[in-house]
CSV table of C-alpha atoms in Angstrom, one decimal:
chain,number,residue,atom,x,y,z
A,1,UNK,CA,138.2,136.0,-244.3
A,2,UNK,CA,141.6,135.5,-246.1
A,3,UNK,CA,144.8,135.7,-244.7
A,4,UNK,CA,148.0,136.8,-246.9
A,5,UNK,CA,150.8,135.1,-245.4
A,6,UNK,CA,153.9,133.3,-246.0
A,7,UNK,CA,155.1,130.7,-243.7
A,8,UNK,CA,158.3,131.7,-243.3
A,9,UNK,CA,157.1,135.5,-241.5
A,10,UNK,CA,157.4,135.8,-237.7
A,11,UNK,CA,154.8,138.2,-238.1
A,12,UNK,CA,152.2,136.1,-240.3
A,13,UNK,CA,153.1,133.4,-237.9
A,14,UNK,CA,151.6,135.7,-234.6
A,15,UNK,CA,148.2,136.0,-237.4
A,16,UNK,CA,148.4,132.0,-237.6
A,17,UNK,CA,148.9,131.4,-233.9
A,18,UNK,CA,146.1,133.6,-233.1
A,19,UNK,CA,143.3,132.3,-235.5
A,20,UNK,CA,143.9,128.6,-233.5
A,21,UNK,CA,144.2,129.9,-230.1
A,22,UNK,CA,140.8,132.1,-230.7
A,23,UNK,CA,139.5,129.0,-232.2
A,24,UNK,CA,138.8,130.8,-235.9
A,25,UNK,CA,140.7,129.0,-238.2
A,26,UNK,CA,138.4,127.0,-240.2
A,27,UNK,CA,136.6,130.5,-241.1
A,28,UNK,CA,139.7,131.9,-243.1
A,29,UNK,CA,141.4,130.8,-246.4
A,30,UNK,CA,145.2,131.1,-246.0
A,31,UNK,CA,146.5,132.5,-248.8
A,32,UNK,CA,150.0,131.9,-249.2
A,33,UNK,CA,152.2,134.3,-251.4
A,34,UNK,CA,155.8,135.6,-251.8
A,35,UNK,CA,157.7,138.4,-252.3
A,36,UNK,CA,160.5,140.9,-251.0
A,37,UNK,CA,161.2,144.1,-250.0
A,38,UNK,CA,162.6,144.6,-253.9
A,39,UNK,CA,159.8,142.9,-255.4
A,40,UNK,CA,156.0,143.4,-254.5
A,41,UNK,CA,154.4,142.2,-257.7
A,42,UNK,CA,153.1,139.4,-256.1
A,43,UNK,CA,152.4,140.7,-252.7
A,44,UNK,CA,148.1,141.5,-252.1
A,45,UNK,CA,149.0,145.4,-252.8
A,46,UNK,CA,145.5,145.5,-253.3
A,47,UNK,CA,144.8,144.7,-249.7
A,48,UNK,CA,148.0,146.0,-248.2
A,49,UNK,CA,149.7,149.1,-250.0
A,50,UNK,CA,152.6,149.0,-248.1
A,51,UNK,CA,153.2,145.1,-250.0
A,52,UNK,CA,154.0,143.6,-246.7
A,53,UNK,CA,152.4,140.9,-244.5
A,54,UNK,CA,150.4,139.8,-243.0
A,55,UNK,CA,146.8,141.1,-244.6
A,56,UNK,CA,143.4,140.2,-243.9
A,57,UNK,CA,140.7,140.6,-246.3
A,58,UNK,CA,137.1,140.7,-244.4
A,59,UNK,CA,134.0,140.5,-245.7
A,60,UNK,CA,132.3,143.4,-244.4
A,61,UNK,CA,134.9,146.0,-244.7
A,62,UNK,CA,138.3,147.3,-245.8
A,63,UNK,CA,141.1,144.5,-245.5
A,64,UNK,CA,143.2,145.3,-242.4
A,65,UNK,CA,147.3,144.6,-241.7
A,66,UNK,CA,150.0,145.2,-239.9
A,67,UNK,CA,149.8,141.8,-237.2
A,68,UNK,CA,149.1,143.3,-234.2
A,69,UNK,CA,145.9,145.2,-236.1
A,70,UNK,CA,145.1,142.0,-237.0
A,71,UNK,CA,145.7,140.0,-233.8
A,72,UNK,CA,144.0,142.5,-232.2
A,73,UNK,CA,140.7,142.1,-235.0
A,74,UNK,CA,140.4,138.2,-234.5
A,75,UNK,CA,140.9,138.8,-230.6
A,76,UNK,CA,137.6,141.2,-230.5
A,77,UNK,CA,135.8,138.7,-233.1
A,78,UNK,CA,135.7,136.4,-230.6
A,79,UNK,CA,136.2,138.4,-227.6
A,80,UNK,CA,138.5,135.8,-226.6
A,81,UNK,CA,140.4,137.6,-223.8
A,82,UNK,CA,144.0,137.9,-225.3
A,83,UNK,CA,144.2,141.4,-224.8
A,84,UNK,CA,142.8,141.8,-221.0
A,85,UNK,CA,141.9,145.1,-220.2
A,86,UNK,CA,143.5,144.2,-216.6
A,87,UNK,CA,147.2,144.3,-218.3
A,88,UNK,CA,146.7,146.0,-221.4
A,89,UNK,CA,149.4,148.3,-221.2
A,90,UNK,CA,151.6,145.1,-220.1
A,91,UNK,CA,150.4,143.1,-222.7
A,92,UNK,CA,150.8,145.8,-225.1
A,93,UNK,CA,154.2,146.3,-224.5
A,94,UNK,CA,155.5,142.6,-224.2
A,95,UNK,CA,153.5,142.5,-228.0
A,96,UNK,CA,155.7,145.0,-229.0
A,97,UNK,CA,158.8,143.8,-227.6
A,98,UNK,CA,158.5,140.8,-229.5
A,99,UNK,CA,157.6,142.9,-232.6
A,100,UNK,CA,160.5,144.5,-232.0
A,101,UNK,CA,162.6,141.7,-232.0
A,102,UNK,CA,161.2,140.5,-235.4
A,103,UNK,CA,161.8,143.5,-236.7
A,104,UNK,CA,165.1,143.8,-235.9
A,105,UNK,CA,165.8,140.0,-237.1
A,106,UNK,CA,164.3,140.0,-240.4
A,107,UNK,CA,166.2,143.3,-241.3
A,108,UNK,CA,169.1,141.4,-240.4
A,109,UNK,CA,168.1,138.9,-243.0
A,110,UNK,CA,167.1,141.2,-245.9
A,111,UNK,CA,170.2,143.0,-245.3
A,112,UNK,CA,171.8,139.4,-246.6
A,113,UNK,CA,169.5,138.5,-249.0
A,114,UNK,CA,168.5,141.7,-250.8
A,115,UNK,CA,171.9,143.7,-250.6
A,116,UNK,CA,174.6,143.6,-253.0
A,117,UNK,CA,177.8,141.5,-250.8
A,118,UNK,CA,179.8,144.8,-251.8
A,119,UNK,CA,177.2,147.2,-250.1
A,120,UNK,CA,176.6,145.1,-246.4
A,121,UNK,CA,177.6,146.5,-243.8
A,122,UNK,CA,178.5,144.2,-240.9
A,123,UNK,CA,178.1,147.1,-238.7
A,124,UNK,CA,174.3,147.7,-239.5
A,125,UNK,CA,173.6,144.1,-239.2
A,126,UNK,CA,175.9,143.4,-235.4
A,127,UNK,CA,173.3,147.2,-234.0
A,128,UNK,CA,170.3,144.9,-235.3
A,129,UNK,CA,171.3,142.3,-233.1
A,130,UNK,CA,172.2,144.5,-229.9
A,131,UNK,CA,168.3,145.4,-230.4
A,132,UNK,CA,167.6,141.6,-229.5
A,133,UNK,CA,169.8,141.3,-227.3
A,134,UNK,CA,168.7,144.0,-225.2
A,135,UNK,CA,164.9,142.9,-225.5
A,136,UNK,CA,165.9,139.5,-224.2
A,137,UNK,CA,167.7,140.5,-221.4
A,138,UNK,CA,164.8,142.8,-220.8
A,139,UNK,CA,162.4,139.9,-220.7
A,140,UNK,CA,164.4,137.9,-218.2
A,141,UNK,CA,164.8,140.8,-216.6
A,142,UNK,CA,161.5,141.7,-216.2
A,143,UNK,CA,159.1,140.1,-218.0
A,144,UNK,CA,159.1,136.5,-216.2
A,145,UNK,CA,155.9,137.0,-214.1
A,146,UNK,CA,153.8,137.7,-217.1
A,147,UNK,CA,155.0,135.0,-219.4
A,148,UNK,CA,154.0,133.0,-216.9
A,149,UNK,CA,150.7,133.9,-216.5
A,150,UNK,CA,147.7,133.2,-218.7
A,151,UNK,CA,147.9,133.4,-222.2
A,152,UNK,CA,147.9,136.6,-224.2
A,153,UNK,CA,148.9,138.6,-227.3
A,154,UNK,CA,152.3,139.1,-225.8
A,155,UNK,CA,153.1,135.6,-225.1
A,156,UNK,CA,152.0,135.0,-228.8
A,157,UNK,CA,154.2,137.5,-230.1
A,158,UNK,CA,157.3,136.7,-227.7
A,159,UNK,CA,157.1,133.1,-228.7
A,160,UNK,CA,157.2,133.6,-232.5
A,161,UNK,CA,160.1,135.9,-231.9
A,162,UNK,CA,162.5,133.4,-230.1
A,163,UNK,CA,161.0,130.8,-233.1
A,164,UNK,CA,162.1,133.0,-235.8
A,165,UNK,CA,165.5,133.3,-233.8
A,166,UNK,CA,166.1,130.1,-234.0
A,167,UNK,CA,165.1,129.2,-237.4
A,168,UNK,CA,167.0,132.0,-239.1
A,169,UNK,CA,169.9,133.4,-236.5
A,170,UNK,CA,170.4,130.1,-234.9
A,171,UNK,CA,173.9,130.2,-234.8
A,172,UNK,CA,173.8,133.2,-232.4
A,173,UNK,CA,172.2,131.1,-229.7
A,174,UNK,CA,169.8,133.6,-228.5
A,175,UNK,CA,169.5,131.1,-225.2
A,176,UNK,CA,173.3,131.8,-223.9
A,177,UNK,CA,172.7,133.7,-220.4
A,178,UNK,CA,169.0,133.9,-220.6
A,179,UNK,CA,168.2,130.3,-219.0
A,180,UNK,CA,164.7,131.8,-217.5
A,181,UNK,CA,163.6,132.8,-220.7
A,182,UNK,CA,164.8,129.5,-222.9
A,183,UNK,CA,162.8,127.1,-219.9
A,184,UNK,CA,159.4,129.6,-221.2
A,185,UNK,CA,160.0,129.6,-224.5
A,186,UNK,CA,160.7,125.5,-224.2
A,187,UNK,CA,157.3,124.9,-223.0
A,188,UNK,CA,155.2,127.6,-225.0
A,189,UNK,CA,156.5,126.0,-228.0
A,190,UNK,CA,154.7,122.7,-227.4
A,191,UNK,CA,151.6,124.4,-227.3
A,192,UNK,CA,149.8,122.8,-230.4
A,193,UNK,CA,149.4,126.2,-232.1
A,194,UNK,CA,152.9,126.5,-232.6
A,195,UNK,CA,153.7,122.8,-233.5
A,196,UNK,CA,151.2,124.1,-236.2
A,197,UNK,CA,153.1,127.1,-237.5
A,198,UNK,CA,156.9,126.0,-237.3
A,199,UNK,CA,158.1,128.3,-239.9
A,200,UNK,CA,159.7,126.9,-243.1
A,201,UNK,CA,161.8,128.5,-245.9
């Protein structure tokens, strides 16, 4: 297998966590590119059309992407129990939550980065934000009792959210009023897959 990532994508990072906690890394080559939402020519087109990441080229069929497809794929490789049919709607939704989240904080990014400063809009950038602020009242809300159960997709993706929070909207302090949710994320990040995956720039 290959994985197309960058080390700076919330959503590669979910791939990453997954292939250590499923015990599968040493069977894929990480492949580490770059590119933008302006500039695919050195995304893997081949393997993803769309010129986005993650990817994840496979031996015996089709490459696959789009990381929950993919966190899904390595989960069933190894039936390794991080989508339990017990909660699958649950952890479905908490997965796409924190999806969610990313989403709505690397637009926030690109609409920086990939903008003329004449053509941002503030506006666009402050209803990105009441997206994850919404979600993370949501899971201290709601979502406490299945964080702290045992590990799943949803945790996975939850925690690289609040990590890409902090490494690129840091300022905002996601944590302010959500004190439940900080204590989780405090302790999920020592797990060692996500000492292994910090995001850099």
């Amino acid at each position: 297998m290959q994985l197309f990532y960058s080390p700076a994508s919330p959503f590669a990072r979910k791939c990453l966590v997954t292939l250590r906690e499923t015990g599968q890394l040493d069977e894929a080559e990480l492949v580490h590119v770059v590119g933008t939402p302006l500039d695919s020519s050195g995304m893997p087109t081949s393997h993803n059309p769309l010129g986005k990441l993650p990817a994840l080229s496979r031996p015996d069929g089709p490459a696959i992407y789009d990381s929950r497809v993919i966190c899904r794929f390595l989960d069933a490789r190894k039936n390794a129990g991080l989508y339990p049919e017990g909660r699958i709607w649950e952890t479905l939704t908490l997965e796409a939550t924190g999806d969610g989240i990313m989403d709505a904080a690397v637009l926030m990014v690109y609409e920086g980065r990939c903008r003329p400063e004449d053509r941002r809009s503030p506006e666009w950038v402050e209803a990105q934000w009441a997206k994850v602020t919404r979600a993370l009242g949501a899971l201290t809300a709601k979502w406490q009792s299945h964080l702290a159960g045992p590990l799943d997709a949803g945790q996975i993706a939850v925690g690289c959210a609040l990590g890409y929070l902090d490494f690129r909207h840091g300022d905002r302090d996601w944590r302010k009023g959500q004190d439940a949710l900080a204590a989780w994320y405090a302790e999920f990040a020592e797990r060692p897959s996500m000492q292994a995956t910090v995001p850099v720039a």
